[in-house]
XYZ file of C-alpha atoms in Angstrom:
315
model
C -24.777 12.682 3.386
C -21.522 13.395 5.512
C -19.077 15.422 4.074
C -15.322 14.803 4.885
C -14.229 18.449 5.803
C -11.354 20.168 7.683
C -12.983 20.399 10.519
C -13.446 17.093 11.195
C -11.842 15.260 13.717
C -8.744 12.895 12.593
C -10.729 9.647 14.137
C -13.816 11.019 12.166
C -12.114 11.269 9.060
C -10.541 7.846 9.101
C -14.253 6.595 9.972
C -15.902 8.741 6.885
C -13.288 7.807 4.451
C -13.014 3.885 5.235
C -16.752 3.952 5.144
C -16.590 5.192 1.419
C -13.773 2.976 0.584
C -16.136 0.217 1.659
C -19.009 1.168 -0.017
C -17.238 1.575 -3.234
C -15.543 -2.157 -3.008
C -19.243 -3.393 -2.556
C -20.501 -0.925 -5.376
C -17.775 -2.137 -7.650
C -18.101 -5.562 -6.939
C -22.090 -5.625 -7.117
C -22.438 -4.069 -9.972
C -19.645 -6.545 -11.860
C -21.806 -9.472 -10.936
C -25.331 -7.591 -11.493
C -24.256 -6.640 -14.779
C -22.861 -10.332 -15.753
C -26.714 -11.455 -14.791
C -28.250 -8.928 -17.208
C -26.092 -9.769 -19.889
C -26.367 -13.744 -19.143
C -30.630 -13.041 -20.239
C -30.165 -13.766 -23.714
C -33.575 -10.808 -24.436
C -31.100 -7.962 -22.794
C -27.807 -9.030 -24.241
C -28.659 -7.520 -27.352
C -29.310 -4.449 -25.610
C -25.640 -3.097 -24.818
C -26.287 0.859 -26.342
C -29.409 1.272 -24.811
C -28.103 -0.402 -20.955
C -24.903 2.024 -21.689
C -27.522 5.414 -22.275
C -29.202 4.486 -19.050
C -26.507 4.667 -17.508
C -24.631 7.855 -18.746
C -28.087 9.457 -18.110
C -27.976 7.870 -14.190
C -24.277 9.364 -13.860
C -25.516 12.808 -15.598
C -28.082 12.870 -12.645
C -25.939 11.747 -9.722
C -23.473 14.786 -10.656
C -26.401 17.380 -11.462
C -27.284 16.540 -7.613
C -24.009 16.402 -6.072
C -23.276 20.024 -7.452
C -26.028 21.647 -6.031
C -27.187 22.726 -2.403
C -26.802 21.558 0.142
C -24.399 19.371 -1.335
C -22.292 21.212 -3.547
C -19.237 18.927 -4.360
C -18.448 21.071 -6.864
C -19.217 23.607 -9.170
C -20.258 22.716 -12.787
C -18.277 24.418 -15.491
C -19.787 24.053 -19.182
C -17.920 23.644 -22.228
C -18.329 23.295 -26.068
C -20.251 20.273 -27.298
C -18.450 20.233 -30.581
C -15.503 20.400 -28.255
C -16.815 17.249 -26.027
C -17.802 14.644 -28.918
C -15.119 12.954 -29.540
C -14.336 12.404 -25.421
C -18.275 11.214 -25.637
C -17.489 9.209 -28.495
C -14.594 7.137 -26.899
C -16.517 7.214 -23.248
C -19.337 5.306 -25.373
C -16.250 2.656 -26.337
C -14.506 2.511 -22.849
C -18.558 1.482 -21.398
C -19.610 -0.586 -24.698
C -16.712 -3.165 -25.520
C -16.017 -3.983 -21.417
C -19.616 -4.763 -20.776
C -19.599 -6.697 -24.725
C -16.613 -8.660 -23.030
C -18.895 -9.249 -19.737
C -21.425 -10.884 -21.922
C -19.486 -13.067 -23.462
C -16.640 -14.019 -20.740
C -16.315 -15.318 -17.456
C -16.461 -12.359 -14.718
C -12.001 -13.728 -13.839
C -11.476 -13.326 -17.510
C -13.272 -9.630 -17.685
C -12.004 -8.276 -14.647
C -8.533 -9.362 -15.221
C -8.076 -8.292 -18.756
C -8.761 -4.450 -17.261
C -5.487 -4.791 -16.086
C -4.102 -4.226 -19.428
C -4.972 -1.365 -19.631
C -2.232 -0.340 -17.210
C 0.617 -1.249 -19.955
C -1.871 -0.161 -22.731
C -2.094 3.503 -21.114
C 1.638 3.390 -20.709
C 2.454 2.241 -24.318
C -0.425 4.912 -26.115
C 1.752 8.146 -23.834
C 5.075 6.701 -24.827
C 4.188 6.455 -28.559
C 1.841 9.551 -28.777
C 4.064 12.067 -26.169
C 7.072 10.271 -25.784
C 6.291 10.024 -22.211
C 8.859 6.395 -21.194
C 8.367 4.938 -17.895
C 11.352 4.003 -15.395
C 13.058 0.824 -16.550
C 11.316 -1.042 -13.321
C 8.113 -0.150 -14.133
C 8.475 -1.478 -17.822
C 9.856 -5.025 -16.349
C 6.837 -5.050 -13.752
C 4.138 -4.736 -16.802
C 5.605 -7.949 -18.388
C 4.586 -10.251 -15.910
C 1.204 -8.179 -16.207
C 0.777 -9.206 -19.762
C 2.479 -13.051 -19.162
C -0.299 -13.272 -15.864
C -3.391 -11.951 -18.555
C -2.058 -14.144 -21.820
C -1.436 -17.576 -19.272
C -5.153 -16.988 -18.051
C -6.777 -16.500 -21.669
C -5.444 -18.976 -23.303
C -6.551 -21.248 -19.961
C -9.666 -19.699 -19.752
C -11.009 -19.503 -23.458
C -9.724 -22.868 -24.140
C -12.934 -25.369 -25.142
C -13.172 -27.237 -21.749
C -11.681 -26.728 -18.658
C -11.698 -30.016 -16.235
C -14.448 -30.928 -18.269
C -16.200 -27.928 -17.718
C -17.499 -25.702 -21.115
C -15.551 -22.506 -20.636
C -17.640 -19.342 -20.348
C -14.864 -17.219 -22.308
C -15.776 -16.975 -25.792
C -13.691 -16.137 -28.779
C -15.883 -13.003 -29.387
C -15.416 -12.701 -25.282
C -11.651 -11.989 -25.845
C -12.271 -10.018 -28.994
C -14.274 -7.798 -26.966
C -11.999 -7.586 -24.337
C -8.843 -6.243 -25.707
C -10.370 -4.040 -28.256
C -12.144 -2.655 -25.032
C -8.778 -2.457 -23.577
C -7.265 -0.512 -26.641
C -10.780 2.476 -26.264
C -10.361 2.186 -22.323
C -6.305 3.172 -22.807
C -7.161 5.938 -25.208
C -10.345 7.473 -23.238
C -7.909 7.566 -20.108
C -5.090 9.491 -22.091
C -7.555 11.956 -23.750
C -9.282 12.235 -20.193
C -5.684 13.520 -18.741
C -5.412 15.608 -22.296
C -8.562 17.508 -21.419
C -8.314 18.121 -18.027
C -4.751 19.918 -19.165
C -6.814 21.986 -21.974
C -10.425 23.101 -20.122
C -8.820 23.052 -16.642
C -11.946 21.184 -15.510
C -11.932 18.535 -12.542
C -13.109 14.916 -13.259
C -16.257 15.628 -11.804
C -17.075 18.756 -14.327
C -15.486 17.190 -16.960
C -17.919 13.657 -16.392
C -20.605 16.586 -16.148
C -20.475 17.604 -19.430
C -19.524 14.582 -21.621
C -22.336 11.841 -20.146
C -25.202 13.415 -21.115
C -24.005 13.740 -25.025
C -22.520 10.104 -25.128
C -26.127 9.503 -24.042
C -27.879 11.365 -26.407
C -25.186 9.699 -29.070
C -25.940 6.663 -28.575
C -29.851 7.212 -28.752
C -29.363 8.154 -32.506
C -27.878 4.869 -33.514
C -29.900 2.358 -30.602
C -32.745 1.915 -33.120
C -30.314 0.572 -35.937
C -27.918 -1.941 -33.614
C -29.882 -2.757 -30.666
C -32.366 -5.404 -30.643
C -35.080 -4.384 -27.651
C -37.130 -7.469 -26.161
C -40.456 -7.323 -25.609
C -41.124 -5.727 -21.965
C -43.752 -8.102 -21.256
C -40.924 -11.468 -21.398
C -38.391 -9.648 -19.470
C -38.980 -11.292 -15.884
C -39.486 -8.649 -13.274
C -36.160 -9.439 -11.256
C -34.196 -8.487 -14.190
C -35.784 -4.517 -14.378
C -34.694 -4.738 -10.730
C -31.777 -5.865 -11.865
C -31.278 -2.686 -13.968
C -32.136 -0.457 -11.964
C -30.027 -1.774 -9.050
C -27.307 -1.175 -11.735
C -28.072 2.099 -12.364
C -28.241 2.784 -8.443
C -24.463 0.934 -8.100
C -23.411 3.290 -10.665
C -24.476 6.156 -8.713
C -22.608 4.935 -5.391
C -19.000 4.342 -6.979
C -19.288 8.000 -8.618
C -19.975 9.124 -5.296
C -18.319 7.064 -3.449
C -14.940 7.623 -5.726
C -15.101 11.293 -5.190
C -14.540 11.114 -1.776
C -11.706 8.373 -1.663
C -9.976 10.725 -4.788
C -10.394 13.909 -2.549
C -9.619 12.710 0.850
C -7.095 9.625 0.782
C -3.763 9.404 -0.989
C -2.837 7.452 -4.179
C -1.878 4.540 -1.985
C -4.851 3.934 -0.795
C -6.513 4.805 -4.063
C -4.409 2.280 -5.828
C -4.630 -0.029 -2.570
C -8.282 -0.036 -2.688
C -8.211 -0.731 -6.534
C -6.148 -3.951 -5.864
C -8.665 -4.890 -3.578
C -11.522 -4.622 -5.542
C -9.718 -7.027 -8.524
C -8.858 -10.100 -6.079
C -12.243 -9.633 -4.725
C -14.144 -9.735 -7.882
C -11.591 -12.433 -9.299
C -11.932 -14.286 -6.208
C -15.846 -14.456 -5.945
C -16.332 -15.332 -9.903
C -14.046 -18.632 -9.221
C -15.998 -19.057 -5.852
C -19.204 -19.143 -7.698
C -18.072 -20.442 -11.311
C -18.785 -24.029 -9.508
C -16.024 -25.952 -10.905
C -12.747 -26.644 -10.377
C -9.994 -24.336 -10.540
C -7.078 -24.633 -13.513
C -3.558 -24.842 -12.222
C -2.573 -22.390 -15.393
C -5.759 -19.808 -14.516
C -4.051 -19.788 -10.690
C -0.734 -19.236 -12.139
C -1.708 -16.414 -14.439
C -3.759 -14.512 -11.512
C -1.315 -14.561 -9.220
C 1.426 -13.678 -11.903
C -1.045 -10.804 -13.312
C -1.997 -9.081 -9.813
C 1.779 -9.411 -8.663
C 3.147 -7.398 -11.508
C 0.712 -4.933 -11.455
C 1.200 -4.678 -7.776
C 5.077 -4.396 -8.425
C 4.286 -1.846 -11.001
C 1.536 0.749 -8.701
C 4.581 0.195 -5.854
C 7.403 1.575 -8.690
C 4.924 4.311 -10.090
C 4.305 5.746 -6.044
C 7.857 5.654 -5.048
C 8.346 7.956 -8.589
C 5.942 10.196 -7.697
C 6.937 10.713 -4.142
């Protein structure tokens, strides 16, 4: 693996770290639609703790390898596991209730809906650490939540130009309560790194391996396993091709974190949402709602309005 270092030459660098941008669009992207096929096999939809502990145990690997030789991304730090429960606890909800909202939604309706929790994030710091955003950042987030709440009500509605939508009610249920643990994992995430002085590498380190070993304990009560023998074999490849996604986009999102600026960060980010949204109408097979159009476009261009407003704050 090539390591983005000093030494490298500028044309290098560019070459290394658009080469990692890339394979973290495809990573993000693939594993969207891979996981949307799992979940679509009515024997593995039941199986949402179990397909979250694989992964957490995947990601607990990936980082175990990255932070030793030759590699060494960086150095593990331990802390308390009394002290890293409850960030386990609401990393189990930020994984559970998205991919819940997967199963039951179409992959626009999913990947748009993360966008909320931009605003979500924003209210939870102003009402928990009176932390208030610049006036234009507040009026960008409304035509975030207009864009989401025109393409719900569109895309949950019974039929679409005849078509049975693939948003459920239970779909949206998922989705915003997923919003509301995604919001407050992100705000305790900042909260520890300020306490344990960790990096989001050590920090991902310590907590995945107990939010698997959580959600082993209550897997036999809520989970409903098929039988291995009726699961066809291209869904275990499936899985694992999940699990090996997972793996590039924590790689992959080291490097863009460490070596390009938030613009491109938040550029890349963009990317990845009109690419995902794009490909799920592209393959839906049906025709495209004038109000689902209008509340894309309206979503992506507030929250495009609002990542311009946040950069030119932080500059």
């Amino acid at each position: 693996m090539t390591q983005v270092s000093l030494e490298d030459s500028p044309k290098q660098a560019i070459w290394i770290s658009g080469l990692w941008i890339i394979i973290n669009t495809i990573a993000t992207v693939g594993i969207v639609f891979t996981n949307k096929a799992i979940f679509s096999d009515p024997a593995l939809r039941h199986c949402q703790l179990s397909f979250a502990s694989f992964h957490f145990l995947v990601t607990w690997l990936t980082l175990h390898a990255l932070s030793k030789s030759p590699l060494s991304l960086f150095v593990p730090r331990r802390a308390a596991t009394r002290q890293m429960i409850p960030l386990a606890m609401a990393m189990c909800f930020n994984i559970i209730l998205p991919n819940m909202s997967l199963a039951y939604s179409s992959v626009m309706f999913y990947q748009l809906a993360r966008i909320l929790v931009t605003p979500a994030v924003a209210l939870m710091n102003l009402l928990l650490y009176r932390e208030a955003l610049p006036l234009s950042a507040v009026f960008a987030l409304v035509p975030v939540c207009v864009g989401v709440g025109l393409f719900t009500y569109s895309d949950s509605s019974e039929s679409v130009d005849g078509a049975i939508s693939q948003t459920s009610t239970l779909g949206v249920i998922f989705a915003f309560t997923g919003v509301f643990a995604s919001a407050l994992y992100t705000i305790w995430i900042a909260s520890y790194h300020r306490k344990l002085q960790m990096s989001s590498m050590q920090l991902l380190h310590n907590q995945a391996p107990i939010a698997s070993l959580l959600l082993l304990y209550v897997i036999p009560f809520l989970d409903v396993l098929p039988n291995h023998r009726t699961v066809p074999i291209n869904r275990w490849f499936m899985i694992a091709l999940s699990g090996a996604l997972a793996s590039l986009i924590n790689i992959s999102q080291f490097y863009i974190i460490a070596q390009t600026g938030p613009v491109s960060s938040t550029v890349v980010g963009h990317v990845k949402t009109c690419t995902i949204v794009a490909l799920g109408w592209a393959l839906l097979g049906r025709d495209i709602n004038q109000k689902s159009v209008a509340g894309v476009f309206i979503a992506l261009g507030g929250i495009i309005m609002y990542s311009a407003v946040m950069l030119r704050a932080k500059a």
